[in-house]
Amino acid sequence: MQKLKIINKTALLTALLLWSLGTFSQVTYTRADSLKVVSLLREGLKKSTRSQYKDNLMLYYGHQLLGVPYVAATLEVNPREQLVVNLRQLDCTTYVETVLALAMTTRQGSTRWEDYCSNLTRVRYADGLLSGYASRNHYFLWWVESNCRQGIVTLPSLPSALTRRQTIHLNWMTTHTASYPMMKGHSGIIPEIRQHERFSDGRIMHYIPRQNLGLSRSRLACVQDGDILAICTRKKGLDTTHIGIAEWGSDGRLHLLNASQVHHKVVFESMTLQQYMTKHPSQLGVWVVRVK
């Protein structure tokens, strides 16, 4: 029995060492990433009980990442899928996922790196299970459905007078395979993703059209600070093209916290969301996703 305890202790120490070195078999990260996560969680846990953000950790953590450089394709760095943790560079999706995983971990009362990684895995992969490249929630529809099933987010009720219906037809990934580095040389992945695309065909999502996004806070009360907003598109084969976090500005209008390709960093967009969207004719409006 004593020998077994020694073996178990050795295994635990080895696992912890692997985590600290960034070589854990399913995670790609740097020491700077892990240190930043723990630092953010420690400060967030203290602030969550006494700050203006105590009831809205999405806004709190969203603001902590302001200024982080925008970099695309930060998840496409391994020959095989691993959980990538990178707080030094963010795109629109990894920004929202990072903020959500931090908020989830704080709500659990934890400041542990391992708990953060577990929550990020839950958010990023279908039903929280990392089982290869195809298990990632590549389309935001898949992301929403997976996280709704897990009870992480919900789709709030939106007034029918303010919304329209979007019928989903997905095929962008399987008709633009050259745009996805991790699909090159792995032809077996394509049929799996195509099957999932077909399974999603015909789904209906309700969105707030951009002409209604300039309404006052009282008239657009269905959108709350900290909601995740996904900009849906008329582009064939896609569901959404950009995501961010809702924040009502001092002007009484809706704005977006987001990792911006235009500004090359995470910003609170000074333009209202409606103004922002008028510059992008293919954008229809926004889905509203609420963290539970």
mmCIF file of C-alpha atoms in Angstrom:
data_model
loop_
_atom_site.group_PDB
_atom_site.id
_atom_site.type_symbol
_atom_site.label_atom_id
_atom_site.label_comp_id
_atom_site.label_asym_id
_atom_site.label_seq_id
_atom_site.Cartn_x
_atom_site.Cartn_y
_atom_site.Cartn_z
ATOM 1 C CA MET A 1 0.000 0.000 0.000
ATOM 2 C CA GLN A 2 2.836 2.381 0.866
ATOM 3 C CA LYS A 3 4.502 1.600 -2.453
ATOM 4 C CA LEU A 4 1.235 2.360 -4.297
ATOM 5 C CA LYS A 5 0.972 5.726 -2.523
ATOM 6 C CA ILE A 6 4.532 6.591 -3.572
ATOM 7 C CA ILE A 7 3.774 5.662 -7.178
ATOM 8 C CA ASN A 8 0.584 7.757 -7.169
ATOM 9 C CA LYS A 9 2.423 10.721 -5.648
ATOM 10 C CA THR A 10 5.149 10.423 -8.267
ATOM 11 C CA ALA A 11 2.580 10.309 -11.058
ATOM 12 C CA LEU A 12 0.869 13.405 -9.669
ATOM 13 C CA LEU A 13 4.134 15.320 -9.435
ATOM 14 C CA THR A 14 5.029 14.288 -12.986
ATOM 15 C CA ALA A 15 1.658 15.496 -14.277
ATOM 16 C CA LEU A 16 2.057 18.821 -12.478
ATOM 17 C CA LEU A 17 5.539 19.203 -13.941
ATOM 18 C CA LEU A 18 4.206 18.601 -17.430
ATOM 19 C CA TRP A 19 1.535 21.242 -16.882
ATOM 20 C CA SER A 20 4.160 23.733 -15.679
ATOM 21 C CA LEU A 21 6.379 23.135 -18.706
ATOM 22 C CA GLY A 22 3.569 23.536 -21.210
ATOM 23 C CA THR A 23 4.007 19.991 -22.532
ATOM 24 C CA PHE A 24 0.827 18.413 -21.239
ATOM 25 C CA SER A 25 -0.308 16.171 -24.074
ATOM 26 C CA GLN A 26 -3.537 18.008 -24.856
ATOM 27 C CA VAL A 27 -2.544 21.626 -24.166
ATOM 28 C CA THR A 28 -0.366 24.118 -26.039
ATOM 29 C CA TYR A 29 0.591 27.218 -24.054
ATOM 30 C CA THR A 30 3.480 29.217 -22.644
ATOM 31 C CA ARG A 31 4.423 29.909 -19.066
ATOM 32 C CA ALA A 32 3.345 33.514 -19.640
ATOM 33 C CA ASP A 33 -0.153 32.310 -20.574
ATOM 34 C CA SER A 34 -0.571 30.176 -17.453
ATOM 35 C CA LEU A 35 0.762 32.921 -15.183
ATOM 36 C CA LYS A 36 -1.594 35.473 -16.732
ATOM 37 C CA VAL A 37 -4.594 33.179 -16.354
ATOM 38 C CA VAL A 38 -3.897 32.590 -12.669
ATOM 39 C CA SER A 39 -3.225 36.301 -12.069
ATOM 40 C CA LEU A 40 -6.484 37.285 -13.767
ATOM 41 C CA LEU A 41 -8.429 34.673 -11.820
ATOM 42 C CA ARG A 42 -6.987 35.740 -8.472
ATOM 43 C CA GLU A 43 -7.784 39.389 -9.088
ATOM 44 C CA GLY A 44 -11.173 38.544 -10.596
ATOM 45 C CA LEU A 45 -12.187 36.458 -7.608
ATOM 46 C CA LYS A 46 -11.489 39.412 -5.301
ATOM 47 C CA LYS A 47 -13.175 41.954 -7.567
ATOM 48 C CA SER A 48 -16.226 39.757 -8.153
ATOM 49 C CA THR A 49 -17.391 40.340 -4.585
ATOM 50 C CA ARG A 50 -17.012 44.111 -4.479
ATOM 51 C CA SER A 51 -16.556 45.729 -7.885
ATOM 52 C CA GLN A 52 -19.012 47.220 -10.350
ATOM 53 C CA TYR A 53 -18.650 43.972 -12.297
ATOM 54 C CA LYS A 54 -19.605 41.608 -9.480
ATOM 55 C CA ASP A 55 -22.767 40.595 -11.343
ATOM 56 C CA ASN A 56 -21.171 40.676 -14.782
ATOM 57 C CA LEU A 57 -17.877 38.844 -15.030
ATOM 58 C CA MET A 58 -18.104 38.856 -18.832
ATOM 59 C CA LEU A 59 -17.686 42.638 -18.838
ATOM 60 C CA TYR A 60 -15.036 42.530 -16.139
ATOM 61 C CA TYR A 61 -12.804 40.058 -17.936
ATOM 62 C CA GLY A 62 -13.657 41.570 -21.315
ATOM 63 C CA HIS A 63 -12.119 44.831 -20.115
ATOM 64 C CA GLN A 64 -9.048 43.140 -18.630
ATOM 65 C CA LEU A 65 -8.042 42.004 -22.115
ATOM 66 C CA LEU A 66 -8.369 45.393 -23.825
ATOM 67 C CA GLY A 67 -5.326 46.091 -25.968
ATOM 68 C CA VAL A 68 -4.319 42.472 -26.537
ATOM 69 C CA PRO A 69 -3.184 42.208 -30.199
ATOM 70 C CA TYR A 70 -5.538 40.738 -32.775
ATOM 71 C CA VAL A 71 -3.986 37.729 -34.516
ATOM 72 C CA ALA A 72 -5.920 35.271 -36.669
ATOM 73 C CA ALA A 73 -5.586 31.486 -36.709
ATOM 74 C CA THR A 74 -3.870 31.125 -33.334
ATOM 75 C CA LEU A 75 -5.496 27.704 -32.909
ATOM 76 C CA GLU A 76 -3.948 26.351 -36.116
ATOM 77 C CA VAL A 77 -0.487 25.682 -34.691
ATOM 78 C CA ASN A 78 -0.347 21.898 -34.236
ATOM 79 C CA PRO A 79 -0.399 18.952 -36.656
ATOM 80 C CA ARG A 80 -3.055 17.407 -34.404
ATOM 81 C CA GLU A 81 -5.737 19.172 -32.430
ATOM 82 C CA GLN A 82 -4.807 20.316 -28.946
ATOM 83 C CA LEU A 83 -6.292 22.844 -26.549
ATOM 84 C CA VAL A 84 -4.472 26.076 -27.377
ATOM 85 C CA VAL A 85 -4.304 28.698 -24.630
ATOM 86 C CA ASN A 86 -2.963 32.012 -25.909
ATOM 87 C CA LEU A 87 -3.744 35.239 -24.058
ATOM 88 C CA ARG A 88 -0.992 37.127 -25.897
ATOM 89 C CA GLN A 89 -2.871 37.058 -29.228
ATOM 90 C CA LEU A 90 -6.610 36.817 -29.751
ATOM 91 C CA ASP A 91 -9.132 36.687 -32.574
ATOM 92 C CA CYS A 92 -12.818 37.413 -32.143
ATOM 93 C CA THR A 93 -13.733 33.849 -31.165
ATOM 94 C CA THR A 94 -10.795 33.090 -28.883
ATOM 95 C CA TYR A 95 -11.385 36.438 -27.158
ATOM 96 C CA VAL A 96 -14.964 35.529 -26.264
ATOM 97 C CA GLU A 97 -13.972 31.972 -25.311
ATOM 98 C CA THR A 98 -11.172 33.243 -23.067
ATOM 99 C CA VAL A 99 -13.465 35.708 -21.313
ATOM 100 C CA LEU A 100 -16.174 33.078 -20.853
ATOM 101 C CA ALA A 101 -13.764 30.450 -19.467
ATOM 102 C CA LEU A 102 -12.355 33.010 -17.012
ATOM 103 C CA ALA A 103 -15.879 33.960 -15.900
ATOM 104 C CA MET A 104 -16.893 30.316 -15.478
ATOM 105 C CA THR A 105 -13.813 29.531 -13.398
ATOM 106 C CA THR A 106 -14.392 32.533 -11.143
ATOM 107 C CA ARG A 107 -18.026 31.558 -10.599
ATOM 108 C CA GLN A 108 -16.729 28.173 -9.460
ATOM 109 C CA GLY A 109 -14.613 29.976 -6.864
ATOM 110 C CA SER A 110 -11.411 28.672 -8.428
ATOM 111 C CA THR A 111 -8.119 30.291 -9.398
ATOM 112 C CA ARG A 112 -6.588 27.067 -10.713
ATOM 113 C CA TRP A 113 -5.020 26.864 -14.171
ATOM 114 C CA GLU A 114 -6.310 23.314 -14.617
ATOM 115 C CA ASP A 115 -9.905 24.412 -13.950
ATOM 116 C CA TYR A 116 -9.565 27.200 -16.486
ATOM 117 C CA CYS A 117 -8.293 24.731 -19.111
ATOM 118 C CA SER A 118 -11.180 22.396 -18.320
ATOM 119 C CA ASN A 119 -13.703 25.197 -18.794
ATOM 120 C CA LEU A 120 -12.077 26.368 -22.013
ATOM 121 C CA THR A 121 -12.292 22.809 -23.346
ATOM 122 C CA ARG A 122 -15.980 22.668 -22.443
ATOM 123 C CA VAL A 123 -16.621 25.911 -24.315
ATOM 124 C CA ARG A 124 -14.542 25.229 -27.428
ATOM 125 C CA TYR A 125 -15.368 21.603 -28.246
ATOM 126 C CA ALA A 126 -18.593 19.758 -29.011
ATOM 127 C CA ASP A 127 -20.176 18.781 -25.694
ATOM 128 C CA GLY A 128 -16.901 19.672 -23.994
ATOM 129 C CA LEU A 129 -14.934 16.755 -25.451
ATOM 130 C CA LEU A 130 -11.694 17.295 -27.357
ATOM 131 C CA SER A 131 -11.480 14.392 -29.795
ATOM 132 C CA GLY A 132 -9.672 15.753 -32.829
ATOM 133 C CA TYR A 133 -9.985 18.704 -35.165
ATOM 134 C CA ALA A 134 -13.558 17.918 -36.175
ATOM 135 C CA SER A 135 -14.705 18.118 -32.550
ATOM 136 C CA ARG A 136 -13.991 21.851 -32.407
ATOM 137 C CA ASN A 137 -17.073 24.092 -32.696
ATOM 138 C CA HIS A 138 -15.936 25.552 -36.017
ATOM 139 C CA TYR A 139 -19.228 27.264 -36.864
ATOM 140 C CA PHE A 140 -20.821 29.511 -34.282
ATOM 141 C CA LEU A 141 -24.089 27.609 -34.642
ATOM 142 C CA TRP A 142 -22.259 24.516 -33.391
ATOM 143 C CA TRP A 143 -20.721 26.582 -30.592
ATOM 144 C CA VAL A 144 -24.136 27.831 -29.470
ATOM 145 C CA GLU A 145 -25.808 24.426 -29.648
ATOM 146 C CA SER A 146 -22.995 22.694 -27.743
ATOM 147 C CA ASN A 147 -22.879 25.294 -24.994
ATOM 148 C CA CYS A 148 -26.660 25.389 -24.694
ATOM 149 C CA ARG A 149 -26.708 21.599 -24.238
ATOM 150 C CA GLN A 150 -24.124 21.927 -21.484
ATOM 151 C CA GLY A 151 -26.087 24.656 -19.704
ATOM 152 C CA ILE A 152 -23.318 27.233 -20.146
ATOM 153 C CA VAL A 153 -25.333 29.661 -22.287
ATOM 154 C CA THR A 154 -28.916 30.153 -23.340
ATOM 155 C CA LEU A 155 -30.765 31.933 -26.128
ATOM 156 C CA PRO A 156 -32.881 34.623 -24.457
ATOM 157 C CA SER A 157 -36.399 35.347 -25.594
ATOM 158 C CA LEU A 158 -36.404 38.142 -28.162
ATOM 159 C CA PRO A 159 -39.507 40.193 -29.065
ATOM 160 C CA SER A 160 -40.866 38.978 -32.400
ATOM 161 C CA ALA A 161 -41.407 42.581 -33.498
ATOM 162 C CA LEU A 162 -37.659 43.186 -33.284
ATOM 163 C CA THR A 163 -36.383 40.007 -34.927
ATOM 164 C CA ARG A 164 -36.138 38.092 -38.173
ATOM 165 C CA ARG A 165 -35.393 34.459 -38.996
ATOM 166 C CA GLN A 166 -32.187 33.141 -40.497
ATOM 167 C CA THR A 167 -32.236 29.705 -42.122
ATOM 168 C CA ILE A 168 -28.827 28.069 -41.805
ATOM 169 C CA HIS A 169 -27.078 26.297 -44.692
ATOM 170 C CA LEU A 170 -23.459 25.474 -43.865
ATOM 171 C CA ASN A 171 -20.798 24.374 -46.350
ATOM 172 C CA TRP A 172 -18.082 27.026 -46.152
ATOM 173 C CA MET A 173 -15.435 24.812 -44.579
ATOM 174 C CA THR A 174 -15.833 21.912 -46.961
ATOM 175 C CA THR A 175 -15.925 24.179 -50.018
ATOM 176 C CA HIS A 176 -12.913 26.250 -48.886
ATOM 177 C CA THR A 177 -10.650 23.550 -47.469
ATOM 178 C CA ALA A 178 -7.489 25.379 -48.580
ATOM 179 C CA SER A 179 -8.291 28.080 -46.030
ATOM 180 C CA TYR A 180 -7.941 25.618 -43.146
ATOM 181 C CA PRO A 181 -4.295 24.561 -42.609
ATOM 182 C CA MET A 182 -5.132 21.641 -40.331
ATOM 183 C CA MET A 183 -7.324 20.059 -43.002
ATOM 184 C CA LYS A 184 -4.414 19.764 -45.431
ATOM 185 C CA GLY A 185 -3.173 16.195 -45.622
ATOM 186 C CA HIS A 186 -6.043 14.958 -43.446
ATOM 187 C CA SER A 187 -8.700 14.167 -46.019
ATOM 188 C CA GLY A 188 -10.556 11.955 -43.537
ATOM 189 C CA ILE A 189 -11.585 15.048 -41.581
ATOM 190 C CA ILE A 190 -13.535 16.539 -44.482
ATOM 191 C CA PRO A 191 -16.331 13.918 -44.635
ATOM 192 C CA GLU A 192 -16.785 14.194 -40.871
ATOM 193 C CA ILE A 193 -17.196 17.957 -41.016
ATOM 194 C CA ARG A 194 -19.405 17.708 -44.119
ATOM 195 C CA GLN A 195 -21.698 15.302 -42.283
ATOM 196 C CA HIS A 196 -22.006 17.739 -39.406
ATOM 197 C CA GLU A 197 -22.695 20.600 -41.827
ATOM 198 C CA ARG A 198 -25.513 18.602 -43.406
ATOM 199 C CA PHE A 199 -26.923 17.692 -39.998
ATOM 200 C CA SER A 200 -27.210 21.419 -39.254
ATOM 201 C CA ASP A 201 -28.959 22.206 -42.529
ATOM 202 C CA GLY A 202 -32.223 24.085 -42.123
ATOM 203 C CA ARG A 203 -31.680 25.228 -38.562
ATOM 204 C CA ILE A 204 -33.507 28.463 -37.746
ATOM 205 C CA MET A 205 -31.902 31.244 -35.718
ATOM 206 C CA HIS A 206 -33.632 34.457 -34.704
ATOM 207 C CA TYR A 207 -31.621 37.639 -35.025
ATOM 208 C CA ILE A 208 -32.042 41.352 -34.426
ATOM 209 C CA PRO A 209 -31.591 43.099 -37.802
ATOM 210 C CA ARG A 210 -29.100 45.914 -37.922
ATOM 211 C CA GLN A 211 -31.778 48.574 -38.479
ATOM 212 C CA ASN A 212 -33.078 47.806 -34.974
ATOM 213 C CA LEU A 213 -29.670 47.866 -33.271
ATOM 214 C CA GLY A 214 -29.736 51.661 -32.954
ATOM 215 C CA LEU A 215 -32.723 51.576 -30.617
ATOM 216 C CA SER A 216 -32.399 52.913 -27.076
ATOM 217 C CA ARG A 217 -31.568 50.658 -24.166
ATOM 218 C CA SER A 218 -35.161 50.705 -22.947
ATOM 219 C CA ARG A 219 -36.509 49.634 -26.345
ATOM 220 C CA LEU A 220 -33.767 47.017 -26.810
ATOM 221 C CA ALA A 221 -33.880 45.694 -23.261
ATOM 222 C CA CYS A 222 -33.629 42.123 -24.569
ATOM 223 C CA VAL A 223 -29.889 42.760 -25.013
ATOM 224 C CA GLN A 224 -27.945 43.005 -21.762
ATOM 225 C CA ASP A 225 -24.408 44.021 -20.875
ATOM 226 C CA GLY A 226 -22.173 40.957 -21.173
ATOM 227 C CA ASP A 227 -24.322 39.128 -23.719
ATOM 228 C CA ILE A 228 -22.409 37.448 -26.524
ATOM 229 C CA LEU A 229 -23.374 38.946 -29.872
ATOM 230 C CA ALA A 230 -22.752 37.019 -33.083
ATOM 231 C CA ILE A 231 -23.002 38.973 -36.325
ATOM 232 C CA CYS A 232 -24.892 36.830 -38.813
ATOM 233 C CA THR A 233 -24.265 37.055 -42.526
ATOM 234 C CA ARG A 234 -25.823 36.671 -45.937
ATOM 235 C CA LYS A 235 -22.624 35.020 -47.238
ATOM 236 C CA LYS A 236 -23.416 31.645 -48.758
ATOM 237 C CA GLY A 237 -22.328 28.684 -46.629
ATOM 238 C CA LEU A 238 -21.758 30.664 -43.434
ATOM 239 C CA ASP A 239 -23.827 31.455 -40.366
ATOM 240 C CA THR A 240 -21.841 34.253 -38.694
ATOM 241 C CA THR A 241 -18.703 36.249 -39.465
ATOM 242 C CA HIS A 242 -17.800 38.000 -36.213
ATOM 243 C CA ILE A 243 -18.550 37.812 -32.487
ATOM 244 C CA GLY A 244 -18.063 40.057 -29.483
ATOM 245 C CA ILE A 245 -19.522 41.093 -26.148
ATOM 246 C CA ALA A 246 -22.400 43.556 -25.750
ATOM 247 C CA GLU A 247 -21.834 46.729 -23.763
ATOM 248 C CA TRP A 248 -24.221 49.629 -23.491
ATOM 249 C CA GLY A 249 -22.306 52.882 -23.904
ATOM 250 C CA SER A 250 -22.654 56.162 -22.050
ATOM 251 C CA ASP A 251 -24.495 57.401 -25.161
ATOM 252 C CA GLY A 252 -27.328 54.990 -24.372
ATOM 253 C CA ARG A 253 -26.600 52.906 -27.481
ATOM 254 C CA LEU A 254 -25.309 49.397 -28.001
ATOM 255 C CA HIS A 255 -21.572 48.911 -28.603
ATOM 256 C CA LEU A 256 -19.272 45.917 -29.045
ATOM 257 C CA LEU A 257 -16.289 44.724 -27.026
ATOM 258 C CA ASN A 258 -14.309 42.659 -29.499
ATOM 259 C CA ALA A 259 -10.995 41.521 -30.861
ATOM 260 C CA SER A 260 -10.957 43.788 -33.895
ATOM 261 C CA GLN A 261 -9.207 42.988 -37.148
ATOM 262 C CA VAL A 262 -9.610 46.654 -38.121
ATOM 263 C CA HIS A 263 -8.019 48.052 -34.943
ATOM 264 C CA HIS A 264 -5.562 45.118 -34.667
ATOM 265 C CA LYS A 265 -6.381 44.611 -30.973
ATOM 266 C CA VAL A 266 -9.144 44.091 -28.434
ATOM 267 C CA VAL A 267 -11.211 47.272 -28.188
ATOM 268 C CA PHE A 268 -14.430 48.796 -26.973
ATOM 269 C CA GLU A 269 -15.753 49.910 -30.351
ATOM 270 C CA SER A 270 -16.357 53.664 -30.253
ATOM 271 C CA MET A 271 -18.930 53.433 -33.041
ATOM 272 C CA THR A 272 -22.316 52.107 -32.071
ATOM 273 C CA LEU A 273 -22.970 48.574 -33.205
ATOM 274 C CA GLN A 274 -25.422 49.829 -35.796
ATOM 275 C CA GLN A 275 -22.852 52.276 -37.204
ATOM 276 C CA TYR A 276 -20.261 49.519 -37.287
ATOM 277 C CA MET A 277 -22.558 47.192 -39.211
ATOM 278 C CA THR A 278 -23.568 49.737 -41.831
ATOM 279 C CA LYS A 279 -19.963 49.543 -43.067
ATOM 280 C CA HIS A 280 -20.419 45.824 -43.802
ATOM 281 C CA PRO A 281 -23.321 45.263 -46.243
ATOM 282 C CA SER A 282 -23.205 41.451 -45.920
ATOM 283 C CA GLN A 283 -23.985 41.624 -42.189
ATOM 284 C CA LEU A 284 -27.649 40.993 -41.407
ATOM 285 C CA GLY A 285 -27.850 41.568 -37.667
ATOM 286 C CA VAL A 286 -26.949 39.787 -34.429
ATOM 287 C CA TRP A 287 -27.772 36.618 -32.572
ATOM 288 C CA VAL A 288 -28.006 37.198 -28.824
ATOM 289 C CA VAL A 289 -26.449 34.543 -26.577
ATOM 290 C CA ARG A 290 -26.608 34.885 -22.797
ATOM 291 C CA VAL A 291 -24.232 33.341 -20.282
ATOM 292 C CA LYS A 292 -26.175 31.475 -17.602
#
